[in-house]
């Protein structure tokens, strides 16, 4: 898969090349990542990429030409017919895990990260297929959003996590939040590991974990819980008294 980002702050993306899952996936050749800077496609002395908004108001707007040329360079680098061009913005469709799973199947993705107060609407009309948001809060630019989306997609590429099926076991893949986890030691300031997890009884452990996942989802994310269609076992587990504490 090839991911191209259009950004006037390309250095921010060095984190993706240098650290963690994304860095390893790039080194293994599982994903190719490149950043295209609209300033490199300007011709004036000051490499201007922004202008005052018509109609007045605070701040600056990114102008069409440098963005269009950067997207053209990105399209040329990606060179895949199956490429989506996305503008990251607070006005976009709020992403969920299901959309990350759809995106990882593509050969190419171009994400445009805005700065200042946003981009000229005609750039969106001319070049952008979809507008995406990462959540209902305000960032100071699209770069961190592009990295969030890239990270969420890259870890779904087969082989990116090393331990092969970890992504398949994720919370959200099952549709449930995750059960609580414990590691050494068995007692932390009097807080004990639930006895069932030390029992070696894998059926009991599985049932306990599934029940915890169901209870957590119901109490913390009633919106997700309401949309689930539980099977008979899951309905039984959540209705049951917990004998495993
Ligand atoms: C406070 C400024 N806003 C009113 C004029 C407009 C505004 C412009 C640019 C608000 C935020 C931004 C920068 N945000 C993004 O580029 C962005 C974003 C976000 O802020 N929240 C959630 N998802 C995203 S994706 C891109």
XYZ file of N, CA and C and ligand atoms in Angstrom:
761
model
N 0.839 -1.196 0.000
C 0.000 0.000 0.000
C 0.879 1.252 0.000
N 0.427 2.299 -0.684
C 1.148 3.575 -0.700
C 0.281 4.659 -0.068
N 0.863 5.372 0.906
C 0.181 6.486 1.561
C 0.983 7.757 1.287
N 0.325 8.744 0.688
C 0.951 10.047 0.467
C 0.215 11.084 1.303
N 0.987 11.990 1.887
C 0.397 13.076 2.671
C 0.821 14.392 2.039
N -0.110 15.335 1.954
C 0.194 16.690 1.499
C 0.184 17.590 2.728
N 1.330 18.223 3.009
C 1.460 19.007 4.242
C 2.567 20.030 4.106
N 2.360 21.232 4.698
C 3.433 22.231 4.717
C 4.370 22.019 5.913
N 4.119 20.989 6.731
C 5.019 20.647 7.848
C 5.500 19.197 7.707
N 6.233 18.892 6.620
C 6.608 17.494 6.350
C 7.463 16.864 7.456
N 8.249 17.698 8.184
C 9.134 17.153 9.240
C 8.335 16.458 10.341
N 7.081 16.866 10.542
C 6.270 16.226 11.590
C 6.159 14.718 11.369
N 6.220 14.295 10.092
C 5.988 12.879 9.774
C 7.219 12.013 9.997
N 8.349 12.624 10.394
C 9.550 11.827 10.693
C 9.252 10.826 11.807
N 8.354 11.150 12.712
C 7.942 10.224 13.783
C 7.487 8.893 13.197
N 6.742 8.945 12.084
C 6.222 7.702 11.479
C 7.347 6.854 10.878
N 8.386 7.538 10.366
C 9.520 6.811 9.775
C 10.448 6.251 10.860
N 10.441 6.892 12.020
C 11.465 6.585 13.043
C 10.994 5.685 14.178
N 9.697 5.600 14.438
C 9.223 4.895 15.631
C 8.116 3.877 15.356
N 8.159 2.786 16.114
C 7.011 1.906 16.309
C 6.588 1.093 15.094
N 5.309 0.781 15.092
C 4.731 -0.118 14.081
C 4.882 0.457 12.669
N 4.646 1.780 12.513
C 4.717 2.375 11.172
C 6.145 2.293 10.631
N 7.131 2.604 11.483
C 8.530 2.546 11.075
C 8.904 1.139 10.610
N 8.500 0.140 11.394
C 8.823 -1.254 11.043
C 8.148 -1.664 9.735
N 6.887 -1.276 9.556
C 6.150 -1.630 8.331
C 6.802 -0.991 7.102
N 7.305 0.246 7.247
C 7.987 0.922 6.144
C 9.277 0.170 5.811
N 10.051 -0.171 6.861
C 11.333 -0.878 6.648
C 11.115 -2.243 6.012
N 9.993 -2.908 6.362
C 9.688 -4.217 5.771
C 9.092 -4.094 4.364
N 8.859 -2.867 3.893
C 8.291 -2.662 2.566
C 6.803 -2.963 2.467
N 6.125 -3.035 3.638
C 4.688 -3.340 3.634
C 3.865 -2.116 3.253
N 4.437 -0.930 3.517
C 3.769 0.317 3.167
C 4.839 1.301 2.712
N 4.474 2.144 1.745
C 5.370 3.221 1.342
C 4.691 4.523 1.720
N 5.477 5.424 2.355
C 4.934 6.685 2.847
C 5.763 7.832 2.278
N 5.089 8.866 1.766
C 5.803 10.041 1.259
C 4.996 11.291 1.586
N 5.712 12.400 1.783
C 5.058 13.667 2.100
C 5.363 14.671 0.993
N 4.334 15.380 0.543
C 4.463 16.374 -0.520
C 4.119 17.747 0.057
N 5.074 18.679 -0.052
C 4.924 19.998 0.553
C 4.443 21.011 -0.490
N 3.252 21.587 -0.306
C 2.736 22.579 -1.261
C 3.718 23.732 -1.499
N 4.544 24.074 -0.497
C 5.527 25.165 -0.683
C 6.532 24.857 -1.795
N 6.790 23.560 -2.009
C 7.731 23.177 -3.073
C 7.142 23.423 -4.457
N 5.860 23.746 -4.522
C 5.186 23.958 -5.812
C 4.766 25.414 -5.986
N 5.416 26.308 -5.233
C 5.194 27.746 -5.403
C 6.373 28.321 -6.186
N 6.191 29.534 -6.721
C 7.258 30.131 -7.538
C 7.700 31.482 -7.015
N 6.982 32.029 -6.020
C 7.350 33.348 -5.511
C 8.455 33.241 -4.458
N 9.094 34.342 -4.188
C 10.232 34.417 -3.259
C 9.859 33.868 -1.881
N 8.628 34.160 -1.432
C 8.226 33.788 -0.058
C 7.546 32.431 0.011
N 7.460 31.744 -1.140
C 6.844 30.407 -1.202
C 5.450 30.422 -0.566
N 4.618 31.369 -0.997
C 3.312 31.625 -0.385
C 2.303 30.528 -0.693
N 1.666 30.007 0.357
C 0.643 28.959 0.187
C -0.717 29.390 0.725
N -0.809 30.629 1.254
C -2.066 31.056 1.887
C -2.428 32.471 1.488
N -3.680 32.840 1.768
C -4.182 34.157 1.403
C -5.340 34.511 2.330
N -5.690 35.837 2.408
C -6.780 36.284 3.285
C -8.112 35.819 2.708
N -9.068 35.469 3.585
C -10.372 34.991 3.088
C -11.198 36.114 2.444
N -11.741 35.855 1.245
C -12.734 36.786 0.659
C -13.902 36.882 1.619
N -14.433 38.099 1.774
C -15.542 38.310 2.692
C -15.082 38.684 4.078
N -13.773 38.589 4.307
C -13.202 38.996 5.589
C -13.216 37.892 6.625
N -12.689 38.211 7.782
C -12.603 37.243 8.871
C -11.167 36.994 9.266
N -11.003 36.288 10.387
C -9.664 36.094 10.930
C -8.895 35.014 10.174
N -7.579 35.093 10.239
C -6.727 34.004 9.760
C -6.569 33.959 8.259
N -5.937 32.884 7.819
C -5.575 32.713 6.418
C -6.145 31.404 5.885
N -6.295 31.336 4.547
C -6.843 30.162 3.869
C -5.779 29.635 2.908
N -5.621 28.312 2.832
C -4.665 27.741 1.879
C -5.237 27.857 0.467
N -4.424 28.369 -0.460
C -4.896 28.636 -1.819
C -4.823 27.378 -2.687
N -5.550 27.410 -3.812
C -5.768 26.205 -4.629
C -4.489 25.713 -5.325
N -3.732 26.624 -5.965
C -2.680 26.161 -6.885
C -1.596 25.293 -6.245
N -0.966 25.749 -5.131
C 0.077 24.888 -4.528
C -0.479 23.537 -4.051
N -1.711 23.540 -3.534
C -2.329 22.285 -3.087
C -2.570 21.351 -4.269
N -3.105 21.927 -5.377
C -3.383 21.121 -6.577
C -2.118 20.490 -7.126
N -1.040 21.267 -7.166
C 0.228 20.749 -7.702
C 0.809 19.687 -6.787
N 0.681 19.866 -5.482
C 1.184 18.853 -4.534
C 0.383 17.560 -4.664
N -0.927 17.674 -4.844
C -1.763 16.468 -5.027
C -1.405 15.778 -6.347
N -1.137 16.570 -7.381
C -0.738 15.973 -8.673
C 0.560 15.188 -8.520
N 1.523 15.744 -7.783
C 2.793 15.045 -7.537
C 2.552 13.784 -6.711
N 1.650 13.876 -5.746
C 1.319 12.709 -4.911
C 0.668 11.617 -5.756
N -0.282 12.004 -6.626
C -0.946 11.028 -7.512
C 0.075 10.331 -8.405
N 1.012 11.114 -8.915
C 2.049 10.584 -9.795
C 2.954 9.594 -9.054
N 3.270 9.908 -7.785
C 4.106 9.010 -6.965
C 3.355 7.725 -6.622
N 2.077 7.863 -6.247
C 1.290 6.681 -5.860
C 1.065 5.792 -7.087
N 0.660 6.406 -8.214
C 0.471 5.683 -9.477
C -0.353 4.410 -9.349
N -1.450 4.486 -8.625
C -2.382 3.362 -8.513
C -3.756 3.892 -8.892
N -4.494 3.135 -9.728
C -5.818 3.615 -10.151
C -6.779 3.645 -8.953
N -6.540 2.726 -8.005
C -7.400 2.569 -6.834
C -6.935 3.499 -5.706
N -6.921 4.832 -5.988
C -6.414 5.799 -5.007
C -7.513 6.768 -4.598
N -7.665 6.941 -3.274
C -8.651 7.867 -2.729
C -7.919 9.125 -2.255
N -8.478 10.294 -2.589
C -7.918 11.556 -2.096
C -8.837 12.090 -1.003
N -8.256 12.269 0.173
C -9.019 12.655 1.360
C -8.529 14.002 1.867
N -9.466 14.885 2.240
C -9.110 16.118 2.953
C -9.496 15.931 4.408
N -8.519 16.100 5.300
C -8.767 15.939 6.730
C -9.279 17.255 7.288
N -10.464 17.224 7.887
C -11.015 18.476 8.415
C -12.061 18.204 9.487
N -12.276 19.184 10.368
C -13.304 19.018 11.410
C -14.719 18.903 10.810
N -14.887 19.291 9.532
C -16.211 19.165 8.880
C -16.428 17.789 8.265
N -15.426 16.912 8.369
C -15.499 15.625 7.686
C -16.345 14.597 8.403
N -16.522 13.484 7.733
C -17.191 12.310 8.299
C -16.298 11.740 9.405
N -16.845 11.522 10.600
C -16.030 11.030 11.721
C -15.738 9.544 11.527
N -14.441 9.224 11.483
C -14.010 7.858 11.166
C -14.257 6.880 12.303
N -14.541 5.625 11.922
C -14.652 4.507 12.858
C -13.719 3.395 12.357
N -13.574 2.352 13.177
C -12.650 1.273 12.819
C -13.062 0.587 11.504
N -14.369 0.509 11.243
C -14.834 -0.137 10.004
C -14.243 0.549 8.767
N -14.084 1.871 8.823
C -13.520 2.607 7.678
C -12.016 2.395 7.548
N -11.342 2.123 8.671
C -9.909 1.794 8.616
C -9.744 0.442 7.903
N -10.641 -0.507 8.216
C -10.574 -1.832 7.585
C -10.826 -1.740 6.081
N -11.736 -0.845 5.680
C -11.994 -0.646 4.248
C -10.775 -0.017 3.566
N -10.148 0.963 4.224
C -9.031 1.705 3.616
C -7.802 0.835 3.391
N -7.547 -0.133 4.306
C -6.326 -0.941 4.196
C -6.370 -1.830 2.945
N -7.549 -2.029 2.368
C -7.681 -2.836 1.141
C -7.275 -2.057 -0.105
N -7.155 -0.717 0.022
C -6.781 0.102 -1.142
C -5.302 0.018 -1.455
N -4.944 0.275 -2.710
C -3.536 0.334 -3.110
C -2.941 1.709 -2.827
N -3.777 2.748 -2.850
C -3.272 4.107 -2.653
C -4.206 4.986 -1.838
N -3.613 5.829 -1.001
C -4.388 6.799 -0.213
C -3.587 8.102 -0.153
N -4.240 9.207 -0.513
C -3.610 10.530 -0.410
C -4.399 11.336 0.610
N -3.721 11.799 1.652
C -4.389 12.600 2.681
C -3.841 14.018 2.670
N -4.731 14.999 2.582
C -4.335 16.401 2.585
C -4.551 16.958 3.987
N -3.447 17.412 4.614
C -3.501 18.002 5.950
C -3.486 19.515 5.812
N -4.517 20.170 6.320
C -4.595 21.628 6.230
C -3.944 22.296 7.428
N -3.564 23.541 7.235
C -3.106 24.428 8.317
C -3.937 25.702 8.227
N -3.690 26.670 9.068
C -4.416 27.938 9.105
C -5.910 27.661 9.325
N -6.788 28.454 8.689
C -8.227 28.273 8.934
C -8.864 27.250 7.992
N -8.066 26.669 7.093
C -8.605 25.660 6.175
C -8.159 25.910 4.751
N -8.803 25.213 3.812
C -8.428 25.335 2.395
C -9.569 25.976 1.603
N -9.231 26.559 0.474
C -10.220 27.114 -0.467
C -11.178 25.990 -0.892
N -12.478 26.247 -0.791
C -13.512 25.242 -1.065
C -13.377 24.644 -2.475
N -12.852 25.442 -3.434
C -12.727 24.953 -4.817
C -11.685 23.856 -4.956
N -10.682 23.855 -4.042
C -9.725 22.745 -4.032
C -10.457 21.444 -3.678
N -11.356 21.516 -2.693
C -12.115 20.322 -2.294
C -12.971 19.853 -3.464
N -13.661 20.791 -4.115
C -14.509 20.466 -5.274
C -13.719 19.783 -6.384
N -12.514 20.293 -6.644
C -11.752 19.827 -7.809
C -10.975 18.543 -7.558
N -10.454 18.345 -6.350
C -9.459 17.282 -6.123
C -9.828 16.223 -5.099
N -10.795 16.538 -4.215
C -11.001 15.683 -3.043
C -12.191 14.744 -3.230
N -11.973 13.457 -2.910
C -13.057 12.466 -2.992
C -13.887 12.428 -1.710
N -13.206 12.486 -0.555
C -13.909 12.386 0.734
C -13.254 13.308 1.749
N -14.063 13.775 2.735
C -13.576 14.629 3.806
C -13.721 13.839 5.106
N -12.622 13.695 5.858
C -12.615 12.874 7.071
C -12.216 13.697 8.293
N -12.867 13.388 9.420
C -12.506 13.944 10.732
C -12.101 12.785 11.634
N -11.242 13.054 12.629
C -10.893 11.988 13.581
C -11.658 12.127 14.899
N -12.539 13.116 15.022
C -13.333 13.211 16.246
C -13.761 14.639 16.516
N -14.702 14.789 17.428
C -15.303 16.096 17.674
C -14.526 16.903 18.706
N -13.370 17.383 18.301
C -12.520 18.285 19.078
C -11.675 19.023 18.050
N -11.074 20.158 18.464
C -10.364 20.991 17.494
C -8.853 20.817 17.630
N -8.220 20.439 16.537
C -6.764 20.372 16.442
C -6.264 21.676 15.830
N -4.940 21.858 15.803
C -4.406 23.072 15.168
C -3.977 22.830 13.725
N -4.187 21.607 13.225
C -3.868 21.311 11.836
C -4.159 19.859 11.543
N -4.073 19.480 10.268
C -4.443 18.121 9.871
C -3.339 17.080 10.023
N -2.104 17.521 10.346
C -0.974 16.568 10.362
C -1.160 15.447 11.377
N -1.516 15.799 12.617
C -1.705 14.740 13.616
C -2.847 13.818 13.214
N -3.891 14.374 12.605
C -5.002 13.536 12.112
C -4.500 12.561 11.044
N -3.639 13.047 10.133
C -3.091 12.171 9.077
C -2.271 11.046 9.700
N -1.549 11.357 10.772
C -0.735 10.326 11.439
C -1.616 9.339 12.196
N -2.673 9.836 12.822
C -3.621 8.944 13.516
C -4.233 7.958 12.516
N -4.703 8.477 11.375
C -5.343 7.615 10.371
C -4.319 6.632 9.795
N -3.115 7.134 9.483
C -2.066 6.256 8.941
C -1.748 5.127 9.903
N -1.581 5.462 11.188
C -1.255 4.452 12.204
C -2.346 3.390 12.281
N -3.593 3.846 12.299
C -4.727 2.911 12.422
C -4.810 1.975 11.217
N -4.446 2.484 10.028
C -4.496 1.663 8.813
C -3.286 0.736 8.731
N -2.091 1.289 8.992
C -0.852 0.512 8.803
C -0.834 -0.723 9.700
N -1.315 -0.597 10.948
C -1.277 -1.761 11.849
C -2.214 -2.885 11.399
N -3.105 -2.579 10.443
C -4.005 -3.611 9.904
C -3.399 -4.354 8.706
N -2.264 -3.870 8.177
C -1.622 -4.550 7.051
C -1.054 -5.881 7.558
N -1.382 -6.999 6.882
C -0.867 -8.292 7.340
C 0.657 -8.275 7.476
N 1.163 -8.688 8.641
C 2.601 -8.708 8.890
C 3.123 -7.487 9.622
N 2.308 -6.410 9.705
C 2.790 -5.162 10.319
C 2.983 -5.281 11.826
N 2.212 -6.127 12.469
C 2.294 -6.230 13.936
C 3.254 -7.316 14.397
N 3.761 -8.128 13.471
C 4.625 -9.236 13.884
C 3.795 -10.418 14.329
N 3.202 -10.321 15.537
C 2.280 -11.369 15.996
C 1.014 -11.259 15.137
N 0.847 -12.252 14.278
C 0.026 -12.122 13.081
C -1.446 -11.737 13.309
N -2.113 -12.325 14.295
C -3.563 -12.111 14.379
C -3.958 -11.113 15.469
N -3.012 -10.312 15.960
C -3.341 -9.366 17.030
C -4.422 -8.378 16.597
N -4.364 -7.921 15.341
C -5.358 -6.957 14.872
C -6.747 -7.594 14.796
N -6.780 -8.894 14.467
C -8.059 -9.599 14.374
C -8.702 -9.762 15.753
N -7.854 -9.762 16.817
C -8.370 -9.923 18.180
C -8.767 -8.593 18.809
N -8.529 -7.484 18.106
C -8.790 -6.176 18.679
C -10.204 -6.033 19.170
N -10.315 -5.234 20.218
C -11.577 -4.616 20.544
C -12.004 -3.909 19.255
N -13.263 -3.753 19.012
C -13.820 -3.158 17.784
C -13.864 -4.166 16.635
N -12.923 -5.132 16.562
C -13.082 -6.172 15.550
C -14.205 -7.097 15.982
N -14.232 -7.428 17.290
C -15.323 -8.242 17.830
C -16.571 -7.385 18.010
N -16.418 -6.061 17.985
C -17.519 -5.165 18.286
C -17.665 -4.858 19.765
N -16.837 -5.495 20.604
C -16.899 -5.286 22.059
C -15.644 -4.557 22.551
N -15.765 -3.851 23.684
C -14.567 -3.340 24.351
C -13.799 -4.525 24.923
N -12.533 -4.300 25.239
C -11.702 -5.389 25.747
C -11.939 -5.671 27.223
N -11.677 -6.922 27.591
C -11.746 -7.346 29.001
C -10.531 -6.799 29.745
N -10.592 -6.742 31.111
C -9.413 -6.294 31.869
C -8.254 -7.267 31.721
N -7.022 -6.747 31.822
C -5.803 -7.554 31.665
C -4.960 -7.462 32.926
N -4.270 -8.531 33.246
C -3.382 -8.582 34.411
C -2.079 -9.260 34.028
N -0.975 -8.760 34.616
C 0.329 -9.438 34.478
C 0.998 -9.425 35.855
N 2.257 -9.851 35.939
C 2.927 -9.979 37.235
C 2.970 -8.649 38.008
N 2.947 -8.648 39.340
C 2.756 -9.799 40.235
C 1.283 -10.074 40.513
N 0.981 -11.124 41.243
C -0.427 -11.488 41.507
C -1.081 -10.549 42.509
N -0.269 -9.821 43.304
C -0.810 -8.894 44.312
C -0.121 -7.542 44.156
N -0.895 -6.496 43.881
C -0.360 -5.135 43.837
C -1.093 -4.312 44.887
N -0.406 -3.975 45.978
C -0.998 -3.201 47.083
C -2.328 -3.786 47.521
N -2.389 -5.118 47.609
C -3.599 -5.805 48.069
C -4.607 -6.082 46.963
N -4.370 -5.525 45.749
C -5.270 -5.787 44.609
C -4.820 -7.073 43.924
N -5.703 -8.105 43.991
C -5.335 -9.441 43.519
C -5.777 -9.663 42.066
N -5.086 -10.525 41.382
C -5.512 -10.986 40.062
C -6.729 -11.889 40.257
N -7.807 -11.704 39.487
C -8.967 -12.594 39.620
C -8.541 -14.067 39.559
N -9.052 -14.844 40.514
C -8.627 -16.247 40.685
C -8.775 -17.041 39.400
N -9.845 -16.796 38.637
C -10.109 -17.570 37.410
C -8.919 -17.517 36.439
N -8.201 -16.369 36.398
C -7.097 -16.213 35.433
C -5.875 -17.037 35.827
N -5.841 -17.505 37.081
C -4.727 -18.342 37.553
C -5.106 -19.817 37.547
N -6.377 -20.122 37.149
C -6.921 -21.473 37.317
C -6.412 -22.460 36.271
N -5.977 -21.943 35.116
C -5.590 -22.844 34.029
C -6.783 -23.458 33.304
N -7.992 -23.108 33.714
C -9.223 -23.646 33.090
C -9.613 -22.706 31.941
N -9.230 -23.089 30.719
C -9.347 -22.162 29.595
C -10.776 -21.867 29.186
N -11.697 -22.778 29.441
C -13.116 -22.499 29.183
C -13.647 -21.437 30.140
N -13.321 -21.602 31.422
C -13.756 -20.616 32.432
C -13.131 -19.249 32.149
N -11.847 -19.244 31.748
C -11.159 -17.980 31.450
C -11.833 -17.279 30.268
N -12.111 -18.042 29.233
C -12.766 -17.481 28.049
C -14.119 -16.879 28.400
N -14.905 -17.622 29.187
C -16.230 -17.130 29.573
C -16.136 -15.868 30.442
N -15.182 -15.850 31.369
C -14.991 -14.679 32.242
C -14.645 -13.451 31.401
N -13.704 -13.642 30.473
C -13.271 -12.517 29.625
C -14.411 -11.994 28.757
N -15.164 -12.904 28.169
C -16.291 -12.498 27.322
C -17.335 -11.747 28.149
N -17.614 -12.258 29.369
C -18.587 -11.592 30.235
C -18.106 -10.191 30.629
N -16.813 -10.067 30.978
C -16.255 -8.755 31.327
C -16.356 -7.789 30.140
N -16.067 -8.296 28.955
C -16.144 -7.456 27.751
C -17.572 -6.962 27.534
N -18.538 -7.851 27.738
C -19.946 -7.480 27.570
C -20.369 -6.441 28.606
N -20.008 -6.678 29.875
C -20.392 -5.758 30.960
C -19.772 -4.382 30.751
N -18.493 -4.369 30.371
C -17.798 -3.094 30.126
C -18.423 -2.325 28.978
N -18.736 -3.048 27.913
C -19.321 -2.384 26.753
C -20.666 -1.778 27.133
N -21.475 -2.549 27.900
C -22.798 -2.053 28.305
C -22.682 -0.804 29.169
N -21.717 -0.788 30.124
C -21.654 0.361 31.040
C -20.896 1.550 30.438
N -19.831 1.289 29.648
C -19.017 2.408 29.168
C -19.436 2.935 27.808
N -19.948 2.034 26.953
C -20.337 2.435 25.605
C -21.729 1.906 25.270
N -22.747 2.453 25.988
C -24.118 1.998 25.726
C -24.532 2.144 24.250
N -23.910 3.124 23.552
C -24.201 3.304 22.115
C -23.783 2.079 21.306
N -22.572 1.555 21.606
C -22.110 0.348 20.908
C -22.954 -0.852 21.336
N -23.223 -0.947 22.654
C -23.955 -2.104 23.177
C -25.332 -2.223 22.530
N -26.003 -1.077 22.350
C -27.354 -1.072 21.772
C -27.360 -1.598 20.337
N -26.239 -1.410 19.638
C -26.184 -1.824 18.226
C -25.751 -3.282 18.053
N -25.392 -3.955 19.144
C -24.961 -5.359 19.044
C -26.176 -6.267 18.917
N -26.008 -7.357 18.147
C -27.031 -8.402 18.253
C -26.360 -9.607 18.910
N -26.591 -9.764 20.207
C -25.919 -10.789 20.998
C -26.436 -12.170 20.633
N -25.520 -13.149 20.613
C -25.965 -14.534 20.430
C -26.430 -15.097 21.780
N -26.935 -16.339 21.759
C -27.548 -16.908 22.969
C -26.529 -17.006 24.109
N -25.304 -17.444 23.763
C -24.257 -17.573 24.790
C -23.964 -16.230 25.450
N -23.874 -15.169 24.611
C -23.563 -13.838 25.143
C -24.692 -13.326 26.024
N -25.938 -13.581 25.616
C -27.100 -13.167 26.435
C -27.081 -13.899 27.773
N -26.773 -15.203 27.751
C -26.687 -15.988 28.980
C -25.597 -15.442 29.899
N -24.419 -15.182 29.312
C -23.273 -14.729 30.122
C -23.564 -13.421 30.835
N -24.202 -12.496 30.151
C -24.406 -11.176 30.749
C -25.538 -11.197 31.773
N -26.444 -12.107 31.614
C -27.537 -12.224 32.586
C -27.121 -12.984 33.840
N -26.027 -13.744 33.712
C -25.607 -14.687 34.760
C -24.966 -14.001 35.959
N -25.138 -14.564 37.176
C -24.346 -14.125 38.326
C -22.886 -14.469 38.039
N -21.945 -13.623 38.500
C -20.542 -13.939 38.243
C -19.951 -14.716 39.402
N -19.757 -16.028 39.199
C -19.178 -16.865 40.236
C -17.659 -16.804 40.243
N -17.088 -16.122 39.238
C -15.633 -16.045 39.143
C -15.086 -14.718 39.655
N -15.967 -13.876 40.200
C -15.620 -12.517 40.687
C -14.999 -11.714 39.588
C -10.998 27.264 15.458
C -10.821 27.418 13.982
N -12.005 26.900 13.298
C -12.996 27.947 13.109
C -12.646 29.034 12.203
C -11.667 26.274 12.042
C -10.618 25.220 12.097
C -9.679 25.159 11.098
C -8.704 24.195 11.115
C -10.558 24.271 13.106
C -9.562 23.292 13.115
C -8.629 23.264 12.121
C -7.566 22.230 12.126
N -8.097 20.876 12.231
C -7.855 19.939 11.330
O -7.155 20.197 10.368
C -8.444 18.616 11.471
C -9.241 18.043 12.513
C -9.728 18.581 13.752
O -9.492 19.738 14.150
N -10.507 17.766 14.534
C -10.814 16.479 14.186
N -10.388 15.946 13.054
C -9.609 16.729 12.237
S -9.000 16.236 10.773
C -8.261 17.686 10.482
